[in-house]
Short mmCIF file of C-alpha atoms in Angstrom, two decimals:
data_model
loop_
_atom_site.label_atom_id
_atom_site.label_comp_id
_atom_site.label_asym_id
_atom_site.label_seq_id
_atom_site.Cartn_x
_atom_site.Cartn_y
_atom_site.Cartn_z
CA MET Q 127 -29.33 -103.57 28.62
CA ALA Q 128 -30.84 -101.57 26.17
CA ALA Q 129 -31.75 -98.75 28.67
CA LEU Q 130 -28.01 -98.51 29.40
CA MET Q 131 -27.37 -98.52 25.74
CA TYR Q 132 -29.67 -96.06 25.00
CA ASN Q 133 -28.28 -93.85 28.29
CA VAL Q 134 -24.30 -93.97 26.71
CA SER Q 135 -25.52 -93.24 23.25
CA ARG Q 136 -27.34 -90.35 24.70
CA GLY Q 137 -24.44 -89.20 26.60
CA LEU Q 138 -21.86 -89.90 23.47
CA VAL Q 139 -24.37 -87.55 21.26
CA MET Q 140 -24.04 -84.74 24.15
CA LEU Q 141 -20.40 -84.76 24.59
CA GLY Q 142 -20.06 -84.40 20.56
CA GLU Q 143 -22.40 -81.62 20.79
CA ARG Q 144 -20.74 -79.94 23.42
CA SER Q 145 -17.02 -80.67 21.64
CA LEU Q 146 -18.42 -79.09 18.30
CA PHE Q 147 -19.65 -75.60 20.70
CA GLN Q 148 -16.21 -75.61 22.31
CA ARG Q 149 -14.42 -75.79 18.51
CA GLU Q 150 -16.71 -73.21 16.95
CA ARG Q 151 -16.49 -70.89 20.50
CA TYR Q 152 -12.37 -71.55 20.32
CA GLN Q 153 -13.09 -70.76 16.64
CA ILE Q 154 -14.58 -67.07 17.40
CA LEU Q 155 -11.89 -66.46 20.08
CA VAL Q 156 -9.11 -67.91 17.83
CA ASN Q 157 -10.25 -65.41 15.12
CA SER Q 158 -11.13 -62.29 17.71
CA ARG Q 159 -7.81 -63.12 18.60
CA ARG Q 160 -6.15 -63.22 15.22
CA PHE Q 161 -8.40 -59.76 14.32
CA LEU Q 162 -6.92 -57.87 17.92
CA ARG Q 163 -3.62 -59.00 17.02
CA GLY Q 164 -3.47 -57.20 13.63
CA LEU Q 165 -4.79 -53.96 14.80
CA ARG Q 166 -2.15 -54.01 16.84
CA ARG Q 167 0.60 -54.41 14.50
CA ARG Q 168 3.27 -51.84 13.60
CA THR Q 169 4.52 -49.93 11.32
CA VAL Q 170 6.83 -51.65 8.15
CA ALA Q 171 7.32 -48.82 6.11
CA VAL Q 172 6.50 -45.26 6.02
CA LEU Q 173 5.47 -43.54 2.14
CA TYR Q 174 6.29 -40.01 2.52
CA PRO Q 175 4.03 -37.57 -0.46
CA ASP Q 176 6.75 -36.74 -2.22
CA GLY Q 177 6.94 -41.16 -3.22
CA GLU Q 178 9.96 -41.44 -0.59
CA ARG Q 179 10.19 -44.72 1.61
CA GLU Q 180 11.61 -45.42 4.90
CA THR Q 181 11.43 -49.24 6.05
CA LEU Q 182 11.50 -49.90 9.86
CA ILE Q 183 13.32 -52.94 11.22
CA LYS Q 184 12.49 -55.41 13.52
CA SER Q 185 14.11 -57.08 16.54
CA LYS Q 186 13.73 -60.35 17.14
CA ARG Q 187 13.01 -59.61 20.83
CA VAL Q 188 9.38 -58.45 22.10
CA THR Q 189 10.96 -55.90 24.05
CA ASP Q 190 13.09 -54.79 21.41
CA ILE Q 191 10.97 -54.48 18.67
CA THR Q 192 8.14 -52.08 21.63
CA SER Q 193 10.88 -49.54 22.28
CA GLN Q 194 12.37 -49.30 18.49
CA GLY Q 195 8.72 -49.58 17.86
CA PHE Q 196 8.28 -46.35 19.27
CA THR Q 197 11.74 -44.75 18.78
CA GLN Q 198 10.87 -44.67 15.24
CA LYS Q 199 7.48 -44.19 15.42
CA GLY Q 200 8.35 -40.50 16.82
CA LYS Q 201 11.74 -40.22 14.45
CA ALA Q 202 9.05 -40.10 11.66
CA ARG Q 203 6.97 -37.73 13.04
CA LYS Q 204 9.94 -35.61 13.63
CA ASP Q 205 11.15 -36.30 9.76
CA VAL Q 206 7.61 -35.03 9.22
CA THR Q 207 6.84 -32.00 10.94
CA GLU Q 208 10.71 -31.06 9.78
CA ARG Q 209 9.27 -31.69 5.62
CA ALA Q 210 6.26 -30.09 6.38
CA ALA Q 211 8.52 -26.67 7.72
CA TYR Q 212 10.94 -26.68 5.69
CA LYS Q 213 8.52 -26.51 2.43
CA ASN Q 214 6.09 -23.86 4.41
CA CYS Q 215 8.88 -21.61 5.13
CA SER Q 216 11.37 -22.08 1.80
CA GLY Q 217 8.99 -22.69 -0.81
CA TYR Q 218 10.28 -26.13 -0.99
CA VAL Q 219 8.66 -28.20 -4.05
CA SER Q 220 8.02 -31.87 -4.34
CA GLU Q 221 9.08 -34.26 -7.19
CA ARG Q 222 5.94 -35.08 -7.75
CA ALA Q 223 4.85 -31.25 -7.90
CA GLU Q 224 8.22 -30.69 -10.44
CA GLU Q 225 7.22 -33.41 -12.95
CA SER Q 226 3.76 -30.84 -13.05
CA PRO Q 227 3.57 -28.90 -16.12
CA GLN Q 228 2.93 -26.09 -13.86
CA ILE Q 229 5.91 -25.76 -12.32
CA ASN Q 230 8.23 -26.40 -15.30
CA LYS Q 231 7.25 -23.44 -16.90
CA LEU Q 232 7.99 -21.62 -13.97
CA LYS Q 233 11.40 -23.36 -14.31
CA LEU Q 234 12.05 -22.75 -17.73
CA ALA Q 235 11.15 -18.48 -17.25
CA GLY Q 236 13.98 -19.31 -14.13
CA LEU Q 237 11.09 -17.73 -11.46
CA ARG Q 238 10.57 -19.43 -8.14
CA PHE Q 239 7.92 -19.05 -5.63
CA GLU Q 240 7.54 -19.78 -2.02
CA LYS Q 241 4.78 -20.55 -0.09
CA ALA Q 242 4.08 -18.11 2.69
CA PRO Q 243 3.71 -20.11 6.64
CA ALA Q 244 1.49 -20.04 8.98
CA GLY Q 245 1.19 -16.57 10.45
CA ASP Q 246 2.50 -14.85 7.86
CA ASN Q 247 1.44 -11.36 7.66
CA ARG Q 248 3.64 -9.65 4.73
CA LEU Q 249 -0.08 -9.52 2.52
CA ALA Q 250 -1.71 -7.95 5.44
CA ARG Q 251 0.66 -5.06 5.72
CA VAL Q 252 1.17 -4.50 2.07
CA SER Q 253 -2.60 -4.37 1.74
CA SER Q 254 -3.14 -1.95 4.33
CA VAL Q 255 -0.50 0.88 4.03
CA ALA Q 256 -0.63 0.57 0.12
CA ARG Q 257 -4.07 1.98 0.22
CA SER Q 258 -3.25 5.54 1.85
CA ARG Q 259 -2.07 8.04 0.04
CA ALA Q 260 0.59 9.15 2.15
CA PHE Q 261 2.87 5.31 1.96
CA ARG Q 262 2.13 5.88 -1.78
CA ASP Q 263 4.08 9.12 -1.72
CA LYS Q 264 6.99 8.42 0.51
CA GLU Q 265 7.56 4.67 -0.50
CA GLY Q 266 6.90 5.43 -3.95
CA LYS Q 267 4.69 2.00 -4.05
CA VAL Q 268 1.43 1.42 -5.75
CA LEU Q 269 -1.11 -1.41 -5.38
CA LEU Q 270 -2.86 -3.48 -8.62
CA GLU Q 271 -5.12 -5.99 -8.24
CA GLY Q 272 -6.32 -8.24 -10.72
CA ARG Q 273 -5.15 -10.15 -14.14
CA ARG Q 274 -5.89 -7.28 -16.46
CA LEU Q 275 -4.66 -4.13 -14.46
CA ILE Q 276 -0.75 -5.87 -13.71
CA CYS Q 277 -0.69 -7.62 -17.75
CA ASP Q 278 -1.36 -3.29 -18.58
CA ALA Q 279 1.27 -2.43 -15.57
CA LEU Q 280 3.93 -4.91 -16.90
CA SER Q 281 2.98 -3.66 -21.01
CA ALA Q 282 3.85 -0.46 -20.44
CA GLY Q 283 7.00 -1.61 -18.13
CA ALA Q 284 6.12 -0.46 -14.90
CA SER Q 285 8.51 -2.49 -12.30
CA PRO Q 286 6.71 -5.38 -10.46
CA GLN Q 287 8.10 -5.64 -6.51
CA MET Q 288 5.67 -8.60 -4.72
CA ILE Q 289 2.82 -10.52 -6.68
CA PHE Q 290 1.06 -12.62 -4.36
CA PHE Q 291 -1.24 -15.91 -6.08
CA SER Q 292 -3.49 -17.69 -5.01
CA LEU Q 293 -3.06 -20.71 -7.83
CA LEU Q 294 -0.39 -21.33 -10.26
CA GLU Q 295 -2.55 -21.14 -12.79
CA ARG Q 296 -3.56 -17.82 -12.26
CA LEU Q 297 0.93 -16.64 -12.24
CA GLN Q 298 0.97 -18.66 -15.63
CA GLU Q 299 -1.87 -16.16 -16.74
CA LEU Q 300 0.70 -13.38 -16.62
CA PRO Q 301 4.02 -12.33 -18.60
CA LEU Q 302 6.53 -14.58 -16.66
CA ASP Q 303 8.85 -13.40 -18.58
CA LYS Q 304 8.26 -9.66 -17.44
CA LEU Q 305 8.43 -11.39 -13.75
CA GLN Q 306 11.93 -11.50 -13.05
CA GLN Q 307 12.57 -9.68 -10.98
CA ALA Q 308 9.44 -9.86 -8.60
CA LYS Q 309 9.33 -11.99 -5.22
CA LEU Q 310 6.22 -14.18 -5.83
CA ILE Q 311 4.50 -15.25 -2.82
CA LYS Q 312 1.81 -18.28 -2.87
CA VAL Q 313 -1.27 -17.77 0.28
CA LYS Q 314 -4.41 -18.91 0.73
CA TYR Q 315 -7.04 -17.25 -1.33
CA GLU Q 316 -9.32 -17.07 1.60
CA ASP Q 317 -5.91 -14.17 2.86
CA ILE Q 318 -6.65 -12.72 -0.64
CA LYS Q 319 -10.47 -12.27 0.01
CA MET Q 320 -9.80 -11.04 2.97
CA TRP Q 321 -7.53 -7.79 2.23
CA SER Q 322 -9.12 -7.42 -1.77
CA ASP Q 323 -11.61 -4.76 -2.13
CA LEU Q 324 -13.33 -6.81 -4.72
CA VAL Q 325 -16.55 -8.76 -4.50
CA THR Q 326 -14.94 -12.07 -6.41
CA PRO Q 327 -11.39 -11.50 -5.92
CA GLN Q 328 -8.75 -13.41 -8.62
CA GLY Q 329 -6.56 -14.27 -6.40
CA LEU Q 330 -3.89 -11.96 -7.55
CA ILE Q 331 -3.15 -8.98 -5.87
CA ALA Q 332 0.65 -6.77 -6.76
CA ILE Q 333 2.93 -4.41 -5.42
CA PHE Q 334 4.47 -2.03 -8.08
CA SER Q 335 7.07 0.58 -8.08
CA LYS Q 336 4.89 3.95 -8.63
CA PRO Q 337 4.66 3.97 -12.17
CA ASP Q 338 6.08 7.33 -14.15
CA ALA Q 339 4.15 8.58 -16.99
CA SER Q 340 7.40 9.70 -18.83
CA ARG Q 341 9.03 6.63 -18.64
CA LEU Q 342 6.10 4.31 -19.33
CA THR Q 343 5.70 2.57 -22.42
CA PHE Q 344 2.20 3.25 -24.28
CA PRO Q 345 0.46 0.85 -27.10
CA LYS Q 346 1.08 2.01 -29.90
CA ASP Q 347 -1.89 1.40 -31.61
CA ALA Q 348 -3.51 3.88 -28.74
CA ARG Q 349 -1.24 6.31 -29.48
CA LEU Q 350 -1.64 6.32 -33.46
CA GLN Q 351 -5.10 6.60 -32.97
CA SER Q 352 -4.58 9.32 -30.59
CA VAL Q 353 -5.88 13.17 -31.11
CA PRO Q 354 -4.38 16.29 -30.16
CA LEU Q 355 -6.64 16.76 -27.29
CA PHE Q 356 -5.74 17.18 -23.84
CA LEU Q 357 -7.65 16.41 -20.77
CA ILE Q 358 -6.99 18.53 -17.60
CA CYS Q 359 -9.24 17.47 -14.61
CA ASP Q 360 -9.39 20.43 -11.87
CA ASN Q 361 -10.29 20.28 -8.16
CA VAL Q 362 -11.78 15.92 -9.29
CA ARG Q 363 -12.62 14.68 -5.47
CA ASP Q 364 -14.79 12.08 -5.82
CA ALA Q 365 -12.54 8.76 -6.81
CA GLY Q 366 -15.05 7.33 -9.15
CA ASN Q 367 -15.21 9.89 -11.17
CA LEU Q 368 -11.73 10.53 -11.71
CA GLY Q 369 -11.27 6.98 -12.29
CA THR Q 370 -14.46 7.33 -15.55
CA THR Q 371 -12.76 9.71 -16.77
CA LEU Q 372 -9.57 8.84 -16.86
CA ARG Q 373 -11.54 5.99 -19.15
CA CYS Q 374 -13.10 7.92 -21.21
CA ALA Q 375 -10.34 9.92 -22.21
CA ALA Q 376 -8.06 6.84 -23.07
CA ALA Q 377 -11.09 5.62 -25.36
CA ALA Q 378 -11.94 9.18 -26.60
CA GLY Q 379 -7.83 8.91 -27.83
CA CYS Q 380 -6.24 12.15 -25.84
CA ASP Q 381 -2.73 13.05 -25.96
CA ARG Q 382 -2.23 13.35 -22.20
CA VAL Q 383 -4.41 13.94 -18.87
CA LEU Q 384 -2.79 16.20 -16.22
CA LEU Q 385 -4.43 16.35 -12.92
CA SER Q 386 -3.82 19.50 -10.50
CA LYS Q 387 -3.17 19.14 -6.78
CA GLY Q 388 -7.06 19.47 -5.64
CA CYS Q 389 -7.89 16.38 -7.37
CA VAL Q 390 -8.22 12.58 -5.64
CA ASP Q 391 -4.99 10.54 -6.02
CA ALA Q 392 -4.90 8.63 -9.65
CA TRP Q 393 -3.46 6.00 -8.06
CA GLU Q 394 -6.51 5.27 -5.43
CA PRO Q 395 -7.47 1.77 -5.48
CA LYS Q 396 -11.03 3.18 -6.41
CA VAL Q 397 -10.06 5.11 -9.73
CA LEU Q 398 -7.80 2.21 -10.60
CA ARG Q 399 -10.37 0.07 -10.59
CA SER Q 400 -12.91 2.58 -12.77
CA ALA Q 401 -10.06 3.51 -14.34
CA MET Q 402 -9.95 -0.08 -16.36
CA GLY Q 403 -6.66 0.29 -17.58
CA ALA Q 404 -6.29 4.12 -18.81
CA HIS Q 405 -3.40 4.26 -16.49
CA PHE Q 406 -1.05 2.52 -18.76
CA ARG Q 407 -2.67 3.15 -22.16
CA LEU Q 408 -1.97 7.27 -22.24
CA PRO Q 409 0.37 9.56 -20.08
CA VAL Q 410 -1.28 10.79 -17.05
CA PHE Q 411 0.56 13.63 -14.63
CA PRO Q 412 -0.65 14.36 -11.38
CA ASN Q 413 -0.37 16.54 -8.79
CA LEU Q 414 0.51 19.75 -10.92
CA ASP Q 415 0.54 23.42 -9.90
CA TRP Q 416 -1.08 25.68 -12.59
CA ASP Q 417 2.40 26.60 -13.75
CA ASP Q 418 2.96 23.03 -14.95
CA ILE Q 419 -0.06 22.70 -16.21
CA SER Q 420 0.85 25.36 -19.14
CA LYS Q 421 4.33 23.48 -19.29
CA HIS Q 422 3.23 20.47 -20.61
CA LEU Q 423 0.40 21.99 -23.33
CA PRO Q 424 1.83 23.10 -27.00
CA LYS Q 425 2.10 26.90 -27.21
CA ASN Q 426 -0.90 27.53 -29.49
CA VAL Q 427 -3.47 25.73 -27.45
CA ILE Q 428 -6.86 26.46 -26.93
CA VAL Q 429 -8.20 25.74 -23.95
CA HIS Q 430 -11.87 25.67 -23.04
CA VAL Q 431 -13.34 25.02 -19.68
CA ALA Q 432 -16.75 22.68 -19.52
CA ASP Q 433 -19.80 24.08 -18.00
CA ASN Q 434 -21.69 21.15 -16.70
CA TYR Q 435 -24.71 22.89 -14.97
CA SER Q 436 -27.99 24.10 -16.22
CA THR Q 437 -27.68 27.87 -16.17
CA SER Q 438 -25.54 28.39 -18.81
CA THR Q 439 -28.39 27.58 -20.86
CA LYS Q 440 -30.54 29.61 -19.52
CA GLN Q 441 -28.37 32.94 -19.82
CA LEU Q 442 -27.64 31.82 -23.73
CA VAL Q 443 -31.19 31.53 -24.17
CA SER Q 444 -33.04 34.75 -21.96
CA GLY Q 445 -29.65 36.99 -23.64
CA GLN Q 446 -28.58 37.84 -20.09
CA THR Q 447 -24.64 38.10 -19.41
CA GLU Q 448 -22.75 35.95 -17.58
CA ASN Q 449 -23.06 36.95 -14.09
CA ALA Q 450 -26.24 38.22 -14.00
CA SER Q 451 -28.40 37.87 -11.10
CA SER Q 452 -31.51 34.66 -11.60
CA ASP Q 453 -33.15 32.23 -9.60
CA ASP Q 454 -30.18 31.11 -8.52
CA TYR Q 455 -29.06 34.06 -6.27
CA SER Q 456 -32.45 35.11 -5.05
CA GLU Q 457 -31.47 34.09 -1.60
CA SER Q 458 -27.88 36.49 -1.37
CA ASP Q 459 -27.37 39.27 0.84
CA SER Q 460 -28.04 42.06 -1.66
CA ASP Q 461 -26.20 44.68 0.28
CA ASP Q 462 -23.01 42.21 0.09
CA ASP Q 463 -20.66 44.59 -1.81
CA ASP Q 464 -17.63 41.98 -1.57
CA ASP Q 465 -19.69 39.29 -3.46
CA GLU Q 466 -20.35 41.54 -6.34
CA LYS Q 467 -16.80 42.86 -6.82
CA ASP Q 468 -15.80 39.20 -6.74
CA GLU Q 469 -17.73 38.25 -9.17
CA ASP Q 470 -16.41 41.71 -11.44
CA SER Q 471 -13.61 40.49 -11.28
CA LEU Q 472 -13.31 36.73 -12.45
CA PRO Q 473 -12.72 36.13 -15.43
CA HIS Q 474 -15.15 35.74 -18.23
CA VAL Q 475 -15.78 33.51 -21.01
CA LYS Q 476 -17.92 32.72 -23.08
CA PRO Q 477 -20.57 30.12 -23.14
CA GLN Q 478 -20.93 27.77 -25.97
CA VAL Q 479 -22.61 24.80 -26.72
CA TYR Q 480 -20.98 21.72 -26.86
CA HIS Q 481 -22.09 20.80 -31.01
CA GLU Q 482 -20.71 23.84 -31.97
CA CYS Q 483 -17.64 24.33 -33.74
CA TRP Q 484 -14.97 24.52 -31.00
CA ALA Q 485 -12.19 22.00 -31.67
CA GLN Q 486 -9.76 23.51 -34.86
CA ARG Q 487 -6.54 22.98 -33.22
CA SER Q 488 -4.73 21.79 -30.17
CA THR Q 489 -7.37 21.55 -28.06
CA ALA Q 490 -7.33 21.34 -24.24
CA LEU Q 491 -10.56 20.98 -21.93
CA VAL Q 492 -11.13 21.37 -18.45
CA ILE Q 493 -13.47 19.21 -16.50
CA GLY Q 494 -13.89 20.35 -13.02
CA GLY Q 495 -14.82 18.85 -9.95
CA GLU Q 496 -19.08 18.97 -8.77
CA THR Q 497 -18.38 20.20 -5.83
CA HIS Q 498 -15.95 22.82 -5.99
CA GLY Q 499 -16.38 23.27 -9.80
CA LEU Q 500 -13.64 25.45 -11.58
CA SER Q 501 -10.82 27.31 -10.32
CA VAL Q 502 -10.06 30.40 -10.83
CA GLU Q 503 -7.05 29.46 -12.52
CA ALA Q 504 -9.00 27.59 -14.92
CA LEU Q 505 -10.83 29.93 -16.45
CA ARG Q 506 -8.09 32.26 -16.54
CA LEU Q 507 -6.13 30.01 -18.55
CA ALA Q 508 -9.54 29.90 -20.83
CA GLU Q 509 -9.19 33.45 -20.85
CA GLU Q 510 -5.91 34.10 -21.73
CA THR Q 511 -6.84 31.22 -24.79
CA ASP Q 512 -9.60 32.23 -25.53
CA GLY Q 513 -11.42 29.39 -24.91
CA LYS Q 514 -14.59 28.21 -24.30
CA ARG Q 515 -17.29 27.62 -21.66
CA LEU Q 516 -18.78 24.34 -23.05
CA PHE Q 517 -22.46 22.70 -21.80
CA VAL Q 518 -24.31 21.05 -22.46
CA PRO Q 519 -28.35 21.92 -23.16
CA MET Q 520 -30.39 19.81 -20.86
CA ALA Q 521 -34.21 19.18 -20.40
CA PRO Q 522 -35.74 21.94 -17.48
CA GLY Q 523 -35.92 20.26 -14.29
CA VAL Q 524 -31.73 18.75 -14.40
CA GLU Q 525 -29.96 21.33 -12.12
CA SER Q 526 -25.86 20.03 -13.87
CA LEU Q 527 -24.37 16.52 -15.39
CA ASN Q 528 -21.85 14.51 -13.35
CA SER Q 529 -18.20 15.30 -14.07
CA ALA Q 530 -17.32 11.99 -15.54
CA MET Q 531 -20.70 12.44 -17.80
CA ALA Q 532 -19.89 15.90 -19.44
CA ALA Q 533 -16.18 14.49 -20.07
CA GLY Q 534 -17.22 11.70 -22.37
CA ILE Q 535 -19.86 13.85 -23.97
CA LEU Q 536 -17.29 16.95 -24.95
CA LEU Q 537 -13.93 14.16 -24.90
CA PHE Q 538 -15.66 12.86 -27.46
CA GLU Q 539 -17.31 15.66 -29.85
CA GLY Q 540 -13.87 16.57 -29.55
CA ARG Q 541 -12.35 14.02 -31.41
CA ARG Q 542 -15.69 13.75 -33.23
CA GLN Q 543 -14.37 17.77 -34.81
CA LEU Q 544 -10.23 17.22 -34.94
CA LEU Q 545 -10.53 14.16 -36.77
CA MET Q 546 -13.36 15.71 -39.46
CA LEU Q 547 -10.09 19.12 -39.20
CA SER Q 548 -7.48 16.35 -40.52
CA ASP Q 549 -10.08 14.68 -43.31
CA LYS Q 550 -10.17 18.17 -44.67
CA LEU Q 551 -6.22 18.67 -44.53
CA ARG Q 552 -6.32 15.14 -46.45
CA ARG Q 553 -8.44 16.49 -49.12
CA ARG Q 554 -6.79 19.82 -49.68
CA ALA Q 555 -3.37 18.19 -49.93
CA ARG Q 556 -4.77 15.57 -52.39
CA THR Q 557 -6.70 18.13 -54.96
CA LYS Q 558 -3.56 20.17 -54.61
CA MET Q 559 -1.11 16.76 -55.62
CA LEU Q 560 -3.63 16.82 -58.24
#
């Protein structure tokens, strides 16, 4: 009897353990089913980036729920696609973006910008063609890059046509009140970096109408500090040298700069970078004939030419004439009478050390290119106005100076002499008054 009761109780215990195990297993299965059911739940509402909310209505029937779910899902995807296309094509600004102070500032200035869609090639097109001199001359457009250069152009009254920017913060760095007529286009920074000439672009590229020096407004401070000193660039064909020369002319307070037809284009991108805004600080008249150059100069001007070679120093010290033979002509053919006639027919301009007195009234300085040097027209103009061939003494073994370096030395020396002359005139005037 005891054994029977033991077996019965043992069976009941095993039956309870089995039921408990089954309950736990079923609980796990129920939980897993609930978890999978949660993954299969359908969308209740769609929240868009601009804060708009779209509620999806469920049907009571299971079949209707399935069909409506797929339909509304496709509709929502279509709406999102249409919204993205609208934003890309028309520069759409969301409600959240409109609340930003950057957009508010643009709206107060009355400006609107558009976002360049994928595949837009306007930046590539204008960046490639604006670097061609033929396009600049034909279309009358120039490319300016960087905040400082664009701001200088806007301050001088240049007319902007298109401005490409990568961030709104970059656009705000410009004077917004002068961008009313420009077309503002927001592009990716990678696109600007691809078409920029700079190693680290600032995210600003602008297309301007080709400025006319006679119509620009230059800073009053720079014009008040200017002296009656004129710079003439003759056959300067290196873009870096011309840009540096223009920068020196602006720093020395020159009245204007005249470029002959043999010079590189003043609106070349490399010239603009080297000049550092000098185009918009003093008048620059490019592509001039020598007759036109004479018209841009005062009547009583004296024209000097810069000699950046060391031969003038040797000739002056040894007492030789300007066209006398030296070591430089040892390899020439002595039987060539035509060359001797050409040398004799050249205008004779006396050499003079640069620190001696040569700027006592309106003065023009001619800087020649390193490759072709001074032209015959420049020497003839110096001879007619009783000008001098100015040179900088150099150490033995140095053949020549860089044209931009020679221009900087001579321009600042001319400024110093002209300022000393004006001080003497003031003192004389005060003495007469007393």
